[in-house]
Amino acid sequence: MAQEFERHTPHDPLPMPPPMDFPEEGADESEVLSDVHARIAEDPFSVERNFGITYVGPPHPMAERVATLTRGTYFVEWARQMNPGAYAFEKEAIRMMASLLGRPEATGFITSGGTESNMSAMRLARNLGGKSDPEIVMPTSAHYSFRLGAELLGIDLIETPVDEQMAPDMDAVMRAITPNTVGLICSAPEGNFGQLDPIPEFAKLALEHDLYLHVDGAFGGFILPFMRELGHDLCDFDLSVPGVSSFMTDGHKLGQLPVATGFFLIRDASLLEAVPLDWTFIHTLTATKPGDHAATAWAVMRHLGRAGYRASTARLLESVRIVVEGIESIDELRLMVKPLISVINFTSDTVDMEQVFNELSARGWGSTFGHMNGHARIRLSLHPYRDADHAHGFVEALRESVQAAG
Ligand SMILES: Cc1ncc(COP(=O)(O)O)c(C=O)c1O
């Protein structure tokens, strides 16, 4: 099976267990719990040793406490009067994110994650554009959820090339704009290599051609603002850039929030008039959502503040530095691109990367293996939970794995 950002072979068989009866009699609580423990224990990698997927780190401990207090609450637009606390948590969390991301007056929604936020943005772009054959232009490095959105929303998605470092060809983006174009999409950063698209250049094009511009900041929203505060030199990337119509980010990637916490921010409430609420009642793609996600987001952000996230960002970047220096110190390996955030890709001209990946797995260290631009590669995506000790441990295991594979 291909990895997340690679083209999948069509219709890999969907793994399913054998047919299973719906139980007639309930089982003992202790028996059920022991089965749950046994199943969790089958996970191949401990949290500390899984460097392959961002989400593997646990949410901030505050999240667990608040989730316990608010379990069973919900928020949904049409019944906000029933659960005003959860609704207030959602909207105040949105306002906090809007202020972090350059436009305190922006409006928005907590969603189930990046896919929902991206598809909601495409719907807005399509409805606002008012074309009978709508097209959206994006660099091909953007997340595949946009392809799903295009299929479901009847939009023609025009994908433009990127170079080996994932930099979009901006002339190609410009040339791809036609009278049917309703919007542009770019990423802050894209998820393959974690590289930041030139958001101001996309915004300039959007303004010149009067187009909707959506920025996918799934990874970026909870790291780029704090990197900037820590002195990193970055291009402008958020709603402070005139021409950016919407920005999304995921709390479950680098925000230390539980899985299925996304933020979809919209520049001006007036853009939402393109959603035909009279028949649908929903601005996004899902309706009733868990109130504990809104409460947790609100509470963790209030608890950590910018200072707390700056500290976790500095810690995360220190782990990245250790891993990057470790890779550079192993002769057989080379980085495919200089990492900007917490995504690291490396390859080799001499050792079999699949074997390196298998050796890492055999030692209990999680990573992802796949192919990009004709190179076999290992991709790492670090979570703020990883610390310097975890990073040193990974480098040691990687050194051994390369030797074993060589
Ligand atoms: C850049 C980017 N956008 C969108 C998504 C989709 O997010 P989700 O899995 O929360 O739907 C991802 C997921 O990894 C991503 O990396």
PDB file of C-alpha atoms in Angstrom, residues 17-143:
ATOM      1  CA  PRO A  17     -11.987  -9.567   9.397  1.00  0.00           C
ATOM      2  CA  PRO A  18     -14.087 -12.683   8.719  1.00  0.00           C
ATOM      3  CA  PRO A  19     -17.881 -12.230   9.098  1.00  0.00           C
ATOM      4  CA  MET A  20     -18.762 -11.666  12.768  1.00  0.00           C
ATOM      5  CA  ASP A  21     -22.036 -12.307  14.607  1.00  0.00           C
ATOM      6  CA  PHE A  22     -23.752  -9.479  16.445  1.00  0.00           C
ATOM      7  CA  PRO A  23     -23.552 -10.912  20.003  1.00  0.00           C
ATOM      8  CA  GLU A  24     -26.812 -12.295  21.403  1.00  0.00           C
ATOM      9  CA  GLU A  25     -25.796 -11.951  25.070  1.00  0.00           C
ATOM     10  CA  GLY A  26     -23.561  -9.177  26.361  1.00  0.00           C
ATOM     11  CA  ALA A  27     -20.080 -10.118  27.625  1.00  0.00           C
ATOM     12  CA  ASP A  28     -18.661  -9.357  31.064  1.00  0.00           C
ATOM     13  CA  GLU A  29     -17.123  -5.925  31.465  1.00  0.00           C
ATOM     14  CA  SER A  30     -13.804  -7.439  32.563  1.00  0.00           C
ATOM     15  CA  GLU A  31     -13.700  -9.738  29.533  1.00  0.00           C
ATOM     16  CA  VAL A  32     -14.406  -6.842  27.154  1.00  0.00           C
ATOM     17  CA  LEU A  33     -11.798  -4.639  28.812  1.00  0.00           C
ATOM     18  CA  SER A  34      -9.176  -7.345  28.688  1.00  0.00           C
ATOM     19  CA  ASP A  35      -9.860  -7.791  24.950  1.00  0.00           C
ATOM     20  CA  VAL A  36      -9.432  -4.047  24.483  1.00  0.00           C
ATOM     21  CA  HIS A  37      -6.091  -4.138  26.323  1.00  0.00           C
ATOM     22  CA  ALA A  38      -4.945  -7.094  24.246  1.00  0.00           C
ATOM     23  CA  ARG A  39      -5.888  -5.363  20.990  1.00  0.00           C
ATOM     24  CA  ILE A  40      -4.104  -2.115  21.917  1.00  0.00           C
ATOM     25  CA  ALA A  41      -1.027  -4.137  22.880  1.00  0.00           C
ATOM     26  CA  GLU A  42      -0.835  -5.384  19.278  1.00  0.00           C
ATOM     27  CA  ASP A  43       0.158  -1.878  18.082  1.00  0.00           C
ATOM     28  CA  PRO A  44       3.629  -2.373  16.648  1.00  0.00           C
ATOM     29  CA  PHE A  45       5.285   0.758  18.056  1.00  0.00           C
ATOM     30  CA  SER A  46       5.190   2.471  21.423  1.00  0.00           C
ATOM     31  CA  VAL A  47       4.205   6.137  21.313  1.00  0.00           C
ATOM     32  CA  GLU A  48       7.773   7.222  22.120  1.00  0.00           C
ATOM     33  CA  ARG A  49       9.222   5.247  19.223  1.00  0.00           C
ATOM     34  CA  ASN A  50       6.769   6.056  16.469  1.00  0.00           C
ATOM     35  CA  PHE A  51       8.337   8.767  14.316  1.00  0.00           C
ATOM     36  CA  GLY A  52       6.222   7.977  11.269  1.00  0.00           C
ATOM     37  CA  ILE A  53       2.963   9.796  11.942  1.00  0.00           C
ATOM     38  CA  THR A  54       2.341  13.110  13.656  1.00  0.00           C
ATOM     39  CA  TYR A  55      -0.847  12.087  15.410  1.00  0.00           C
ATOM     40  CA  VAL A  56       0.792   9.382  17.462  1.00  0.00           C
ATOM     41  CA  GLY A  57       1.702  11.667  20.326  1.00  0.00           C
ATOM     42  CA  PRO A  58      -0.916  11.936  23.056  1.00  0.00           C
ATOM     43  CA  PRO A  59      -2.894  15.168  23.350  1.00  0.00           C
ATOM     44  CA  HIS A  60      -1.814  17.603  26.064  1.00  0.00           C
ATOM     45  CA  PRO A  61      -2.714  16.215  29.561  1.00  0.00           C
ATOM     46  CA  MET A  62      -5.114  19.150  30.009  1.00  0.00           C
ATOM     47  CA  ALA A  63      -7.105  17.768  27.067  1.00  0.00           C
ATOM     48  CA  GLU A  64      -7.842  14.539  28.921  1.00  0.00           C
ATOM     49  CA  ARG A  65      -9.080  16.376  32.028  1.00  0.00           C
ATOM     50  CA  VAL A  66     -11.357  18.720  30.114  1.00  0.00           C
ATOM     51  CA  ALA A  67     -12.653  15.894  27.921  1.00  0.00           C
ATOM     52  CA  THR A  68     -13.713  14.026  31.063  1.00  0.00           C
ATOM     53  CA  LEU A  69     -15.612  17.077  32.295  1.00  0.00           C
ATOM     54  CA  THR A  70     -17.376  17.709  28.992  1.00  0.00           C
ATOM     55  CA  ARG A  71     -17.914  14.155  27.668  1.00  0.00           C
ATOM     56  CA  GLY A  72     -21.355  13.774  26.118  1.00  0.00           C
ATOM     57  CA  THR A  73     -21.776  17.440  25.193  1.00  0.00           C
ATOM     58  CA  TYR A  74     -22.056  18.396  21.554  1.00  0.00           C
ATOM     59  CA  PHE A  75     -22.298  21.355  19.249  1.00  0.00           C
ATOM     60  CA  VAL A  76     -24.364  21.672  16.134  1.00  0.00           C
ATOM     61  CA  GLU A  77     -25.482  24.856  14.440  1.00  0.00           C
ATOM     62  CA  TRP A  78     -29.222  24.312  14.446  1.00  0.00           C
ATOM     63  CA  ALA A  79     -29.397  23.401  18.167  1.00  0.00           C
ATOM     64  CA  ARG A  80     -26.846  25.780  19.614  1.00  0.00           C
ATOM     65  CA  GLN A  81     -29.333  26.986  22.236  1.00  0.00           C
ATOM     66  CA  MET A  82     -29.444  23.455  23.694  1.00  0.00           C
ATOM     67  CA  ASN A  83     -25.754  23.347  24.477  1.00  0.00           C
ATOM     68  CA  PRO A  84     -24.623  26.961  24.637  1.00  0.00           C
ATOM     69  CA  GLY A  85     -21.446  26.124  26.577  1.00  0.00           C
ATOM     70  CA  ALA A  86     -20.022  23.865  23.861  1.00  0.00           C
ATOM     71  CA  TYR A  87     -21.042  26.339  21.156  1.00  0.00           C
ATOM     72  CA  ALA A  88     -19.285  29.161  23.028  1.00  0.00           C
ATOM     73  CA  PHE A  89     -16.150  27.014  23.393  1.00  0.00           C
ATOM     74  CA  GLU A  90     -16.173  26.401  19.651  1.00  0.00           C
ATOM     75  CA  LYS A  91     -16.598  30.021  18.640  1.00  0.00           C
ATOM     76  CA  GLU A  92     -14.127  31.370  21.218  1.00  0.00           C
ATOM     77  CA  ALA A  93     -11.560  28.774  20.117  1.00  0.00           C
ATOM     78  CA  ILE A  94     -12.115  29.953  16.540  1.00  0.00           C
ATOM     79  CA  ARG A  95     -11.568  33.574  17.586  1.00  0.00           C
ATOM     80  CA  MET A  96      -8.328  32.631  19.363  1.00  0.00           C
ATOM     81  CA  MET A  97      -7.068  30.853  16.241  1.00  0.00           C
ATOM     82  CA  ALA A  98      -8.194  33.771  14.074  1.00  0.00           C
ATOM     83  CA  SER A  99      -6.133  36.136  16.179  1.00  0.00           C
ATOM     84  CA  LEU A 100      -3.121  33.798  16.047  1.00  0.00           C
ATOM     85  CA  LEU A 101      -3.478  33.516  12.277  1.00  0.00           C
ATOM     86  CA  GLY A 102      -3.548  37.175  11.393  1.00  0.00           C
ATOM     87  CA  ARG A 103      -7.182  38.251  11.369  1.00  0.00           C
ATOM     88  CA  PRO A 104      -8.999  38.436  14.727  1.00  0.00           C
ATOM     89  CA  GLU A 105     -12.317  39.245  13.054  1.00  0.00           C
ATOM     90  CA  ALA A 106     -12.248  36.077  10.900  1.00  0.00           C
ATOM     91  CA  THR A 107     -15.153  33.696  11.437  1.00  0.00           C
ATOM     92  CA  GLY A 108     -15.174  29.913  11.224  1.00  0.00           C
ATOM     93  CA  PHE A 109     -15.855  26.427  12.507  1.00  0.00           C
ATOM     94  CA  ILE A 110     -14.254  23.576  14.352  1.00  0.00           C
ATOM     95  CA  THR A 111     -14.361  20.649  11.938  1.00  0.00           C
ATOM     96  CA  SER A 112     -13.474  16.964  12.065  1.00  0.00           C
ATOM     97  CA  GLY A 113     -10.083  17.738  10.514  1.00  0.00           C
ATOM     98  CA  GLY A 114      -8.202  18.746   7.411  1.00  0.00           C
ATOM     99  CA  THR A 115     -10.289  16.875   4.873  1.00  0.00           C
ATOM    100  CA  GLU A 116     -13.542  18.438   6.032  1.00  0.00           C
ATOM    101  CA  SER A 117     -12.003  21.921   6.208  1.00  0.00           C
ATOM    102  CA  ASN A 118     -10.523  21.630   2.714  1.00  0.00           C
ATOM    103  CA  MET A 119     -13.752  20.389   1.165  1.00  0.00           C
ATOM    104  CA  SER A 120     -15.763  23.103   2.948  1.00  0.00           C
ATOM    105  CA  ALA A 121     -13.431  25.712   1.435  1.00  0.00           C
ATOM    106  CA  MET A 122     -13.847  24.249  -2.063  1.00  0.00           C
ATOM    107  CA  ARG A 123     -17.602  24.426  -1.650  1.00  0.00           C
ATOM    108  CA  LEU A 124     -17.382  28.123  -0.724  1.00  0.00           C
ATOM    109  CA  ALA A 125     -15.088  28.831  -3.693  1.00  0.00           C
ATOM    110  CA  ARG A 126     -17.449  27.011  -6.065  1.00  0.00           C
ATOM    111  CA  ASN A 127     -20.580  28.719  -4.764  1.00  0.00           C
ATOM    112  CA  LEU A 128     -19.016  32.181  -4.712  1.00  0.00           C
ATOM    113  CA  GLY A 129     -17.561  31.726  -8.208  1.00  0.00           C
ATOM    114  CA  GLY A 130     -20.947  31.097  -9.790  1.00  0.00           C
ATOM    115  CA  LYS A 131     -19.535  29.290 -12.893  1.00  0.00           C
ATOM    116  CA  SER A 132     -21.330  26.443 -14.588  1.00  0.00           C
ATOM    117  CA  ASP A 133     -18.078  24.468 -15.129  1.00  0.00           C
ATOM    118  CA  PRO A 134     -15.995  25.492 -12.113  1.00  0.00           C
ATOM    119  CA  GLU A 135     -12.251  24.874 -12.030  1.00  0.00           C
ATOM    120  CA  ILE A 136      -9.799  25.151  -9.135  1.00  0.00           C
ATOM    121  CA  VAL A 137      -6.032  25.383  -9.620  1.00  0.00           C
ATOM    122  CA  MET A 138      -3.529  23.931  -7.151  1.00  0.00           C
ATOM    123  CA  PRO A 139       0.062  22.678  -7.098  1.00  0.00           C
ATOM    124  CA  THR A 140       0.106  18.918  -7.327  1.00  0.00           C
ATOM    125  CA  SER A 141       1.850  18.720  -3.933  1.00  0.00           C
ATOM    126  CA  ALA A 142      -1.403  19.741  -2.177  1.00  0.00           C
ATOM    127  CA  HIS A 143      -3.243  17.164  -0.076  1.00  0.00           C
TER     128      HIS A 143
END
